[in-house]
Short mmCIF file of C-alpha atoms and ligand atoms in Angstrom, two decimals:
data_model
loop_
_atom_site.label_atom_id
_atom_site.label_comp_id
_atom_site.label_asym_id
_atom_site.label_seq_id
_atom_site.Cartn_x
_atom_site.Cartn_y
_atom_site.Cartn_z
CA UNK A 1315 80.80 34.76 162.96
CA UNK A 1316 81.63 38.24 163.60
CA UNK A 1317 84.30 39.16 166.09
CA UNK A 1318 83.28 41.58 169.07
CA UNK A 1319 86.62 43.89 170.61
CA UNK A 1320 86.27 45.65 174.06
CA UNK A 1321 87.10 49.24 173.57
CA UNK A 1322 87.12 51.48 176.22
CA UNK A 1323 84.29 50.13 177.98
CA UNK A 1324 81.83 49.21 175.12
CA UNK A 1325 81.75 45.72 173.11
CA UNK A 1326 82.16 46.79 169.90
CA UNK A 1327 81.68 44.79 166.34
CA UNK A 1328 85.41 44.42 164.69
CA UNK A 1329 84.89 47.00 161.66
CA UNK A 1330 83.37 49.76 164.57
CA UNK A 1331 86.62 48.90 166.88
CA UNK A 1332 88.79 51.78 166.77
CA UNK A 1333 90.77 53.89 168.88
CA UNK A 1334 91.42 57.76 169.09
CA UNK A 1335 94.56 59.15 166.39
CA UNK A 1336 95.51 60.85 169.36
CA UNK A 1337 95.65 57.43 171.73
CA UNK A 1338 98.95 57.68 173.14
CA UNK A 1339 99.67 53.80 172.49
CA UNK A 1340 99.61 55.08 168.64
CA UNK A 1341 101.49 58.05 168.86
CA UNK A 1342 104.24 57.25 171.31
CA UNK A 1343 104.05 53.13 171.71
CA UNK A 1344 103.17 54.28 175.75
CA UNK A 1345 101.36 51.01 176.70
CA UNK A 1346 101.28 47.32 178.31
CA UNK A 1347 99.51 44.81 176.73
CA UNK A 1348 99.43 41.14 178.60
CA UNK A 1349 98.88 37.84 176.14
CA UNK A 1350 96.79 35.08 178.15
CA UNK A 1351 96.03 31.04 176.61
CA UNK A 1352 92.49 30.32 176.54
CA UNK A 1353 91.93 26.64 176.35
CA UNK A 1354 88.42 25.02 176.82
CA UNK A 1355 87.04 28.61 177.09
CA UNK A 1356 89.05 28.50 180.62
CA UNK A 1357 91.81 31.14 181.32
CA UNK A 1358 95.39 30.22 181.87
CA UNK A 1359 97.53 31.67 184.52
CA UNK A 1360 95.42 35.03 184.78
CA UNK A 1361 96.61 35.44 187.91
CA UNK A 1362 100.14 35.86 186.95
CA UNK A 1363 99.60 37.23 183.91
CA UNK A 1364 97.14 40.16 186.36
CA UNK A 1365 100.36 40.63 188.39
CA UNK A 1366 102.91 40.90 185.50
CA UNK A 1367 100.26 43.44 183.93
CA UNK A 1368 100.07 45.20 187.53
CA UNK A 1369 103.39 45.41 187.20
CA UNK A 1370 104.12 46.56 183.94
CA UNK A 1371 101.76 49.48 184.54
CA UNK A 1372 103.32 50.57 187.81
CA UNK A 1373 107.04 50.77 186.33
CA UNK A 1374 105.66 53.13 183.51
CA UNK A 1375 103.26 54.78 186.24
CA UNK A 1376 100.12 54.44 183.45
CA UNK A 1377 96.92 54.37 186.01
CA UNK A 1378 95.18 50.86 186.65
CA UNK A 1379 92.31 51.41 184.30
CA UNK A 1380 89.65 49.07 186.76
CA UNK A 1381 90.25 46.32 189.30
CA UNK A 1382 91.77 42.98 188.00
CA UNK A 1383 88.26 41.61 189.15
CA UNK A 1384 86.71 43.51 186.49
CA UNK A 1385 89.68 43.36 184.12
CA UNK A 1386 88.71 39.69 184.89
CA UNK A 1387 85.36 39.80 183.74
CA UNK A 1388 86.01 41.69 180.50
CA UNK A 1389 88.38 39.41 178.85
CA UNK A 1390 85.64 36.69 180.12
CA UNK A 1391 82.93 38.45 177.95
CA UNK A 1392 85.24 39.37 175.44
CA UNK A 1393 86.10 35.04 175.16
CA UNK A 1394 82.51 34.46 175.10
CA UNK A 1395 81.75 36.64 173.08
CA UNK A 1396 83.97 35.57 170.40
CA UNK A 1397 83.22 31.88 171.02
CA UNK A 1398 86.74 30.84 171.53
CA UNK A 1399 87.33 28.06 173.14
CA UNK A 1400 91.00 27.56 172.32
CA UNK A 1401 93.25 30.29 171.88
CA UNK A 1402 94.37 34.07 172.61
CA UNK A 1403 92.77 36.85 174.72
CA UNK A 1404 94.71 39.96 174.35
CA UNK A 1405 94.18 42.98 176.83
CA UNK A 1406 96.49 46.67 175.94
CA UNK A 1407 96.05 49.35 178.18
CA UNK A 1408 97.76 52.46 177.46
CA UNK A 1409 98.31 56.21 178.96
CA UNK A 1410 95.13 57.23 177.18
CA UNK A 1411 93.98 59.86 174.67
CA UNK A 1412 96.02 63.68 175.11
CA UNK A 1413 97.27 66.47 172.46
CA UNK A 1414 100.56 65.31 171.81
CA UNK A 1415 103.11 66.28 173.94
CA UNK A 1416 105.62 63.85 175.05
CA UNK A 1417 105.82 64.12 178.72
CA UNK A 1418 102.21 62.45 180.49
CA UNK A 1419 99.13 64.17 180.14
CA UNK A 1420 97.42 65.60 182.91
CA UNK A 1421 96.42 63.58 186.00
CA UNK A 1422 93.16 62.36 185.69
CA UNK A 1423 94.08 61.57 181.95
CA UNK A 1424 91.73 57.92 181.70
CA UNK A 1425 94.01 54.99 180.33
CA UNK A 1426 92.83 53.47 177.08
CA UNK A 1427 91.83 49.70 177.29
CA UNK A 1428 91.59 47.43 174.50
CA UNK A 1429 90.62 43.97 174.89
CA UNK A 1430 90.69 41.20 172.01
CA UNK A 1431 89.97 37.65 171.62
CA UNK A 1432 90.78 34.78 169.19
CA UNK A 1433 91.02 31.15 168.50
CA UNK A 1434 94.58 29.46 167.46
CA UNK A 1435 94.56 26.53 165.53
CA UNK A 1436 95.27 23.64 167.78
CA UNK A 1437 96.01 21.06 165.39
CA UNK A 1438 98.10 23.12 163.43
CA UNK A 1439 100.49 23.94 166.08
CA UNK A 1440 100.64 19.93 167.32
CA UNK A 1441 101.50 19.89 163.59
CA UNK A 1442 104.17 22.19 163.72
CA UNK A 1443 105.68 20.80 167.39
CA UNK A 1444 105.93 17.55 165.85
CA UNK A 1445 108.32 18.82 163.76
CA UNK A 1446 110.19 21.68 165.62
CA UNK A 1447 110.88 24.97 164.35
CA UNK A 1448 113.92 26.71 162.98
CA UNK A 1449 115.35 29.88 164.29
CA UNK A 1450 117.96 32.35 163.73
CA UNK A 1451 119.60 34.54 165.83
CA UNK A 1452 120.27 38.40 165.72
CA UNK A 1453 122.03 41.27 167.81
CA UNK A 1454 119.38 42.30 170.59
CA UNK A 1455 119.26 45.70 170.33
CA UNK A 1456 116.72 46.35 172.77
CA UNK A 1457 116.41 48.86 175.15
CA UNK A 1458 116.82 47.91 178.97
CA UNK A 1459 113.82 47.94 180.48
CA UNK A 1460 112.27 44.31 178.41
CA UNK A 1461 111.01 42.84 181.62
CA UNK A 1462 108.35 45.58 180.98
CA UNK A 1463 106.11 43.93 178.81
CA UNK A 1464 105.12 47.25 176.51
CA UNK A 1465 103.91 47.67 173.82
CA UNK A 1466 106.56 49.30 171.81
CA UNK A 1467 107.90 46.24 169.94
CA UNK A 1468 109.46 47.56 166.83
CA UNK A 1469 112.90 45.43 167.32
CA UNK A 1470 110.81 42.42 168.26
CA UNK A 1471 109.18 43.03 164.79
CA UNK A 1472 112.20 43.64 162.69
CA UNK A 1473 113.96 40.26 164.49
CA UNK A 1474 110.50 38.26 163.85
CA UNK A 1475 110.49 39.83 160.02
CA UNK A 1476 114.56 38.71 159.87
CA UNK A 1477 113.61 35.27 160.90
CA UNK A 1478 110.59 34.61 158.46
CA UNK A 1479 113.25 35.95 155.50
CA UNK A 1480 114.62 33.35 156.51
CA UNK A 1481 112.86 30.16 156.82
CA UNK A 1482 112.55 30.72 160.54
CA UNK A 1483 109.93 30.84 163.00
CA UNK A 1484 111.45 32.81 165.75
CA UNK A 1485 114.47 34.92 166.28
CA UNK A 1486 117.02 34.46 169.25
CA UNK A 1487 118.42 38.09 170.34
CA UNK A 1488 122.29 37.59 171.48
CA UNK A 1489 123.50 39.99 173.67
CA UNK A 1490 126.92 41.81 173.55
CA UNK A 1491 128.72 38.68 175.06
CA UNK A 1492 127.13 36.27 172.63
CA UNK A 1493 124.73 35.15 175.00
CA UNK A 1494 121.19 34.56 174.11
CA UNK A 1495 118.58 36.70 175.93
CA UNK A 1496 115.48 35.55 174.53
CA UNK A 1497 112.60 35.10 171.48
CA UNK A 1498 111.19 37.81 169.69
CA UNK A 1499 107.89 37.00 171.29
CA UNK A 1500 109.30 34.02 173.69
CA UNK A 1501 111.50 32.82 176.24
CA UNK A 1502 114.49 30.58 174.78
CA UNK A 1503 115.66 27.35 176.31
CA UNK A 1504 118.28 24.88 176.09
CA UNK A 1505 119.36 20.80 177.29
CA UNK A 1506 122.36 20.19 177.67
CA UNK A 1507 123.97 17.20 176.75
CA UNK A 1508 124.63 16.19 180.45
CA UNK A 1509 120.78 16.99 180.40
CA UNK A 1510 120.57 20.28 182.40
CA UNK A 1511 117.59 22.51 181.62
CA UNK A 1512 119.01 26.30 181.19
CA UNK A 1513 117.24 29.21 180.33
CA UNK A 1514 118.68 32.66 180.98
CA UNK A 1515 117.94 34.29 184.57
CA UNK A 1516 114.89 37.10 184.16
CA UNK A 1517 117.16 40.00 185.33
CA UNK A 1518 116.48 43.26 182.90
CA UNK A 1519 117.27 41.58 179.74
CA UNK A 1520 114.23 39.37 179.35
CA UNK A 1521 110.49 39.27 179.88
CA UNK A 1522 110.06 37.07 182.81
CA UNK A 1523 107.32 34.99 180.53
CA UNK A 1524 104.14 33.08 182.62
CA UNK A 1525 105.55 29.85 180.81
CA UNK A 1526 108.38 30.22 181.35
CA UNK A 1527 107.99 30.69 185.76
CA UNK A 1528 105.38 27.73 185.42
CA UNK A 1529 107.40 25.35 183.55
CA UNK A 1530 110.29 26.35 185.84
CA UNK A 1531 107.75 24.44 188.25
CA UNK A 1532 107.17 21.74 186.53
CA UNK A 1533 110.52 20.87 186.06
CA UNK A 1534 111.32 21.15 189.89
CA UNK A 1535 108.34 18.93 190.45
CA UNK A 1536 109.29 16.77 188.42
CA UNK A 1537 113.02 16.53 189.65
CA UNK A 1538 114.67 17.75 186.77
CA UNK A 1539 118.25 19.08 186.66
CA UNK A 1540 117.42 23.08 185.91
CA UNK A 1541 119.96 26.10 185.89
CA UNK A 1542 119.18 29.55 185.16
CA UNK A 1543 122.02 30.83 183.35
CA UNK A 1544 122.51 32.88 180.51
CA UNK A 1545 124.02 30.42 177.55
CA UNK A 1546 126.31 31.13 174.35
CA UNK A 1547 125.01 30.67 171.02
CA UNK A 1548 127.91 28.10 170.60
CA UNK A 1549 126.65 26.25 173.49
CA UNK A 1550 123.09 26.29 172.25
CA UNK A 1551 124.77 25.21 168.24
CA UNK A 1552 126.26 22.00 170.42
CA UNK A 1553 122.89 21.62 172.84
CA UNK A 1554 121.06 17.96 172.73
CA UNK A 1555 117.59 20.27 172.26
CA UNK A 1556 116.38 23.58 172.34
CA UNK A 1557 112.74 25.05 172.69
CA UNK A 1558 110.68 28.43 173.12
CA UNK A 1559 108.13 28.82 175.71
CA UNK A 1560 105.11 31.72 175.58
CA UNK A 1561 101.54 31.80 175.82
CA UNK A 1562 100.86 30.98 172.04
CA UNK A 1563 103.43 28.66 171.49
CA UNK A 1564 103.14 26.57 175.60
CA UNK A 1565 106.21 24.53 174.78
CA UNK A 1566 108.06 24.41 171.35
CA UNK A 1567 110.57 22.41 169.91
CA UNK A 1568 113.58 23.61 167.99
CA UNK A 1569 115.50 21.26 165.97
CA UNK A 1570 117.30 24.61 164.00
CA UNK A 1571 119.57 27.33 165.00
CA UNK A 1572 120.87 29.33 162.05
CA UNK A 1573 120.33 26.33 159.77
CA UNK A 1574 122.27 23.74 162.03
CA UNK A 1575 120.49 21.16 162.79
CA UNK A 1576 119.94 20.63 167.17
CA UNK A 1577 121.18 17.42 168.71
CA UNK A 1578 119.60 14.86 166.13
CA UNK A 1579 117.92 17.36 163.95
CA UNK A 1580 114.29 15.97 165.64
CA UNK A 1581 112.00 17.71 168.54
CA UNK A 1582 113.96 17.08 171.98
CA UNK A 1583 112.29 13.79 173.78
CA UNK A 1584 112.18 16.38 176.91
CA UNK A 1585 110.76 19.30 175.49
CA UNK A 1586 107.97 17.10 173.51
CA UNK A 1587 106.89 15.85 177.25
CA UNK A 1588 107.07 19.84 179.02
CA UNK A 1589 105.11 20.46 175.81
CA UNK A 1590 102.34 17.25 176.54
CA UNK A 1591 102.52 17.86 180.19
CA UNK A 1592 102.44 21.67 180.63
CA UNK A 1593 98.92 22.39 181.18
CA UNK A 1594 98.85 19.93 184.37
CA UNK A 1595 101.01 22.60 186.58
CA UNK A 1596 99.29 26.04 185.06
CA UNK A 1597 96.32 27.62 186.74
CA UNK A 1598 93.01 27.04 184.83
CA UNK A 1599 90.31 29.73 185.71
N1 PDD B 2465 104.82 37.18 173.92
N2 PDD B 2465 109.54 37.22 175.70
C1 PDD B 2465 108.91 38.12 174.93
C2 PDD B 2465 109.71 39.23 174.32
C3 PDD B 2465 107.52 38.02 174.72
O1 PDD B 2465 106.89 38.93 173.97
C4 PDD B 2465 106.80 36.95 175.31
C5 PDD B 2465 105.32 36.79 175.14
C6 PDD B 2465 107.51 36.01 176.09
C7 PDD B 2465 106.83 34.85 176.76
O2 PDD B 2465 105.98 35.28 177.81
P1 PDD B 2465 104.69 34.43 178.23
O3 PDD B 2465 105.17 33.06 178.54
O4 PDD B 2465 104.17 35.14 179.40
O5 PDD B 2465 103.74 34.43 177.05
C8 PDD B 2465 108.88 36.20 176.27
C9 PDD B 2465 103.39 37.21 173.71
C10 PDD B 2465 102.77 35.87 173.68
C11 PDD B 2465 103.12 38.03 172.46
O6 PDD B 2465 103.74 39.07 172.33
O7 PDD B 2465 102.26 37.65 171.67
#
């Protein structure tokens, strides 16, 4: 089946969907872009991930390119579309098309919106969170402002790149204290062995992932002990499990950190249950 991409307010076949040279996403990485599960063919979370986006936009003053209601509606189609019942729809909106020039283009300049769908293998990734995933950690070297979810990612992509070199699925940044901030592409999480949930508080230094504020739900629902707290890469070498949390990945074990192996070197009893139960405390749409 051939995939349809929304580009700047036509459905376009794949080979057709392309954006200007001079798109300022291209040229100076000056864009948002917002990752959403699709499961069933239903949305999940849009509403947070719509306010995160909101967000994201306002801090780097880019215009809102339509109403969420019709933002809405596009990465509906855009599912349909693509028949995808289980997996990814991917919206980027950035300060638009302009002659180069660093500072913003004039007012009026219309913001570029891109809007993508497709399916993730669902047994696959059961597959891989039966067995847990290995990362590895690396200096974050980051600029300050990652709670804005842009799109310039290039240490995200080097730290992802160091990780598959190495056998690893994700990458753990470590901040200056030896504290882990977060994923290349999630939110990282530890148990302790007294069996306290922590995962680092979302000041400046990490995206404050959908996941990660709806399993913080959960786990109060649930009763859980939870702390937000930023944690040591020692702590999280000595921690009874570990696990990642983002839109493509829900809840996912890690039984590796640098090559040693976590608590019994098997997928943490508690983050195997977040992982079966998530989906009961997100918002389906
Ligand atoms: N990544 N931290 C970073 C740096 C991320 O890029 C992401 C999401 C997360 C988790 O956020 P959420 O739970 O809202 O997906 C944390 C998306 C999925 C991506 O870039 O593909």
């Amino acid at each position: 089946m051939s995939r349809i991409a929304f580009v700047n307010g036509r459905y376009l076949p794949w080979r057709q969907a392309s954006v200007h040279i001079e798109d300022r996403g291209y040229q100076f990485s000056d864009g948002v872009y917002e990752v959403c599960e699709v499961r069933g063919g239903r949305l999940i979370d849009e509403r947070l991930h719509m306010a995160r986006l909101e967000r994201s936009l306002k801090e780097l003053r880019i215009a809102m390119p339509m109403s969420l209601k019709a933002i809405g509606l596009v990465m509906r189609e855009t599912v349909a579309r693509n028949r995808v019942r289980d997996g990814l729809v991917y919206i980027q909106i950035t300060r638009g098309v302009a002659r180069r020039d660093h500072a913003f283009p004039a007012a009026g300049t219309a913001p570029a919106v891109v809007v993508t769908a497709r399916g993730l293998d669902f047994a696959s990734n059961e597959r891989t969170a039966a067995e847990g995933i290995a990362v590895v950690t690396v200096p974050d070297n980051r600029w300050e402002r990652v709670d804005i979810k842009s799109v310039s990612l290039l240490p995200n992509v080097l730290a992802k790149q160091a990780a598959r070199e190495q056998g690893a699925k994700e990458a753990w940044f470590v901040d200056r204290d030896g504290r882990v901030t977060e994923g290349s592409s999630t939110n990282a999480w530890i148990v302790t062995r007294d069996g306290e949930v922590v995962t680092r508080p979302a000041d400046n230094g990490i995206l404050r992932g959908i996941t990660r504020t709806v399993l913080i739900e959960a786990l109060k629902a649930q009763g859980l002990t939870f702390k937000e707290r930023a944690f040591t890469v020692e702590e999280a070498y000595g921690a009874r499990e570990a696990f990642i949390t983002s839109a493509s990945m829900i809840v996912m074990p890690v039984t590796r950190i640098d090559g040693r192996p976590v608590g019994n070197g098997a997928p943490g009893l508690l983050a195997s249950a977040l992982r079966r139960d998530f989906h009961r405390y997100a918002e389906w749409a």
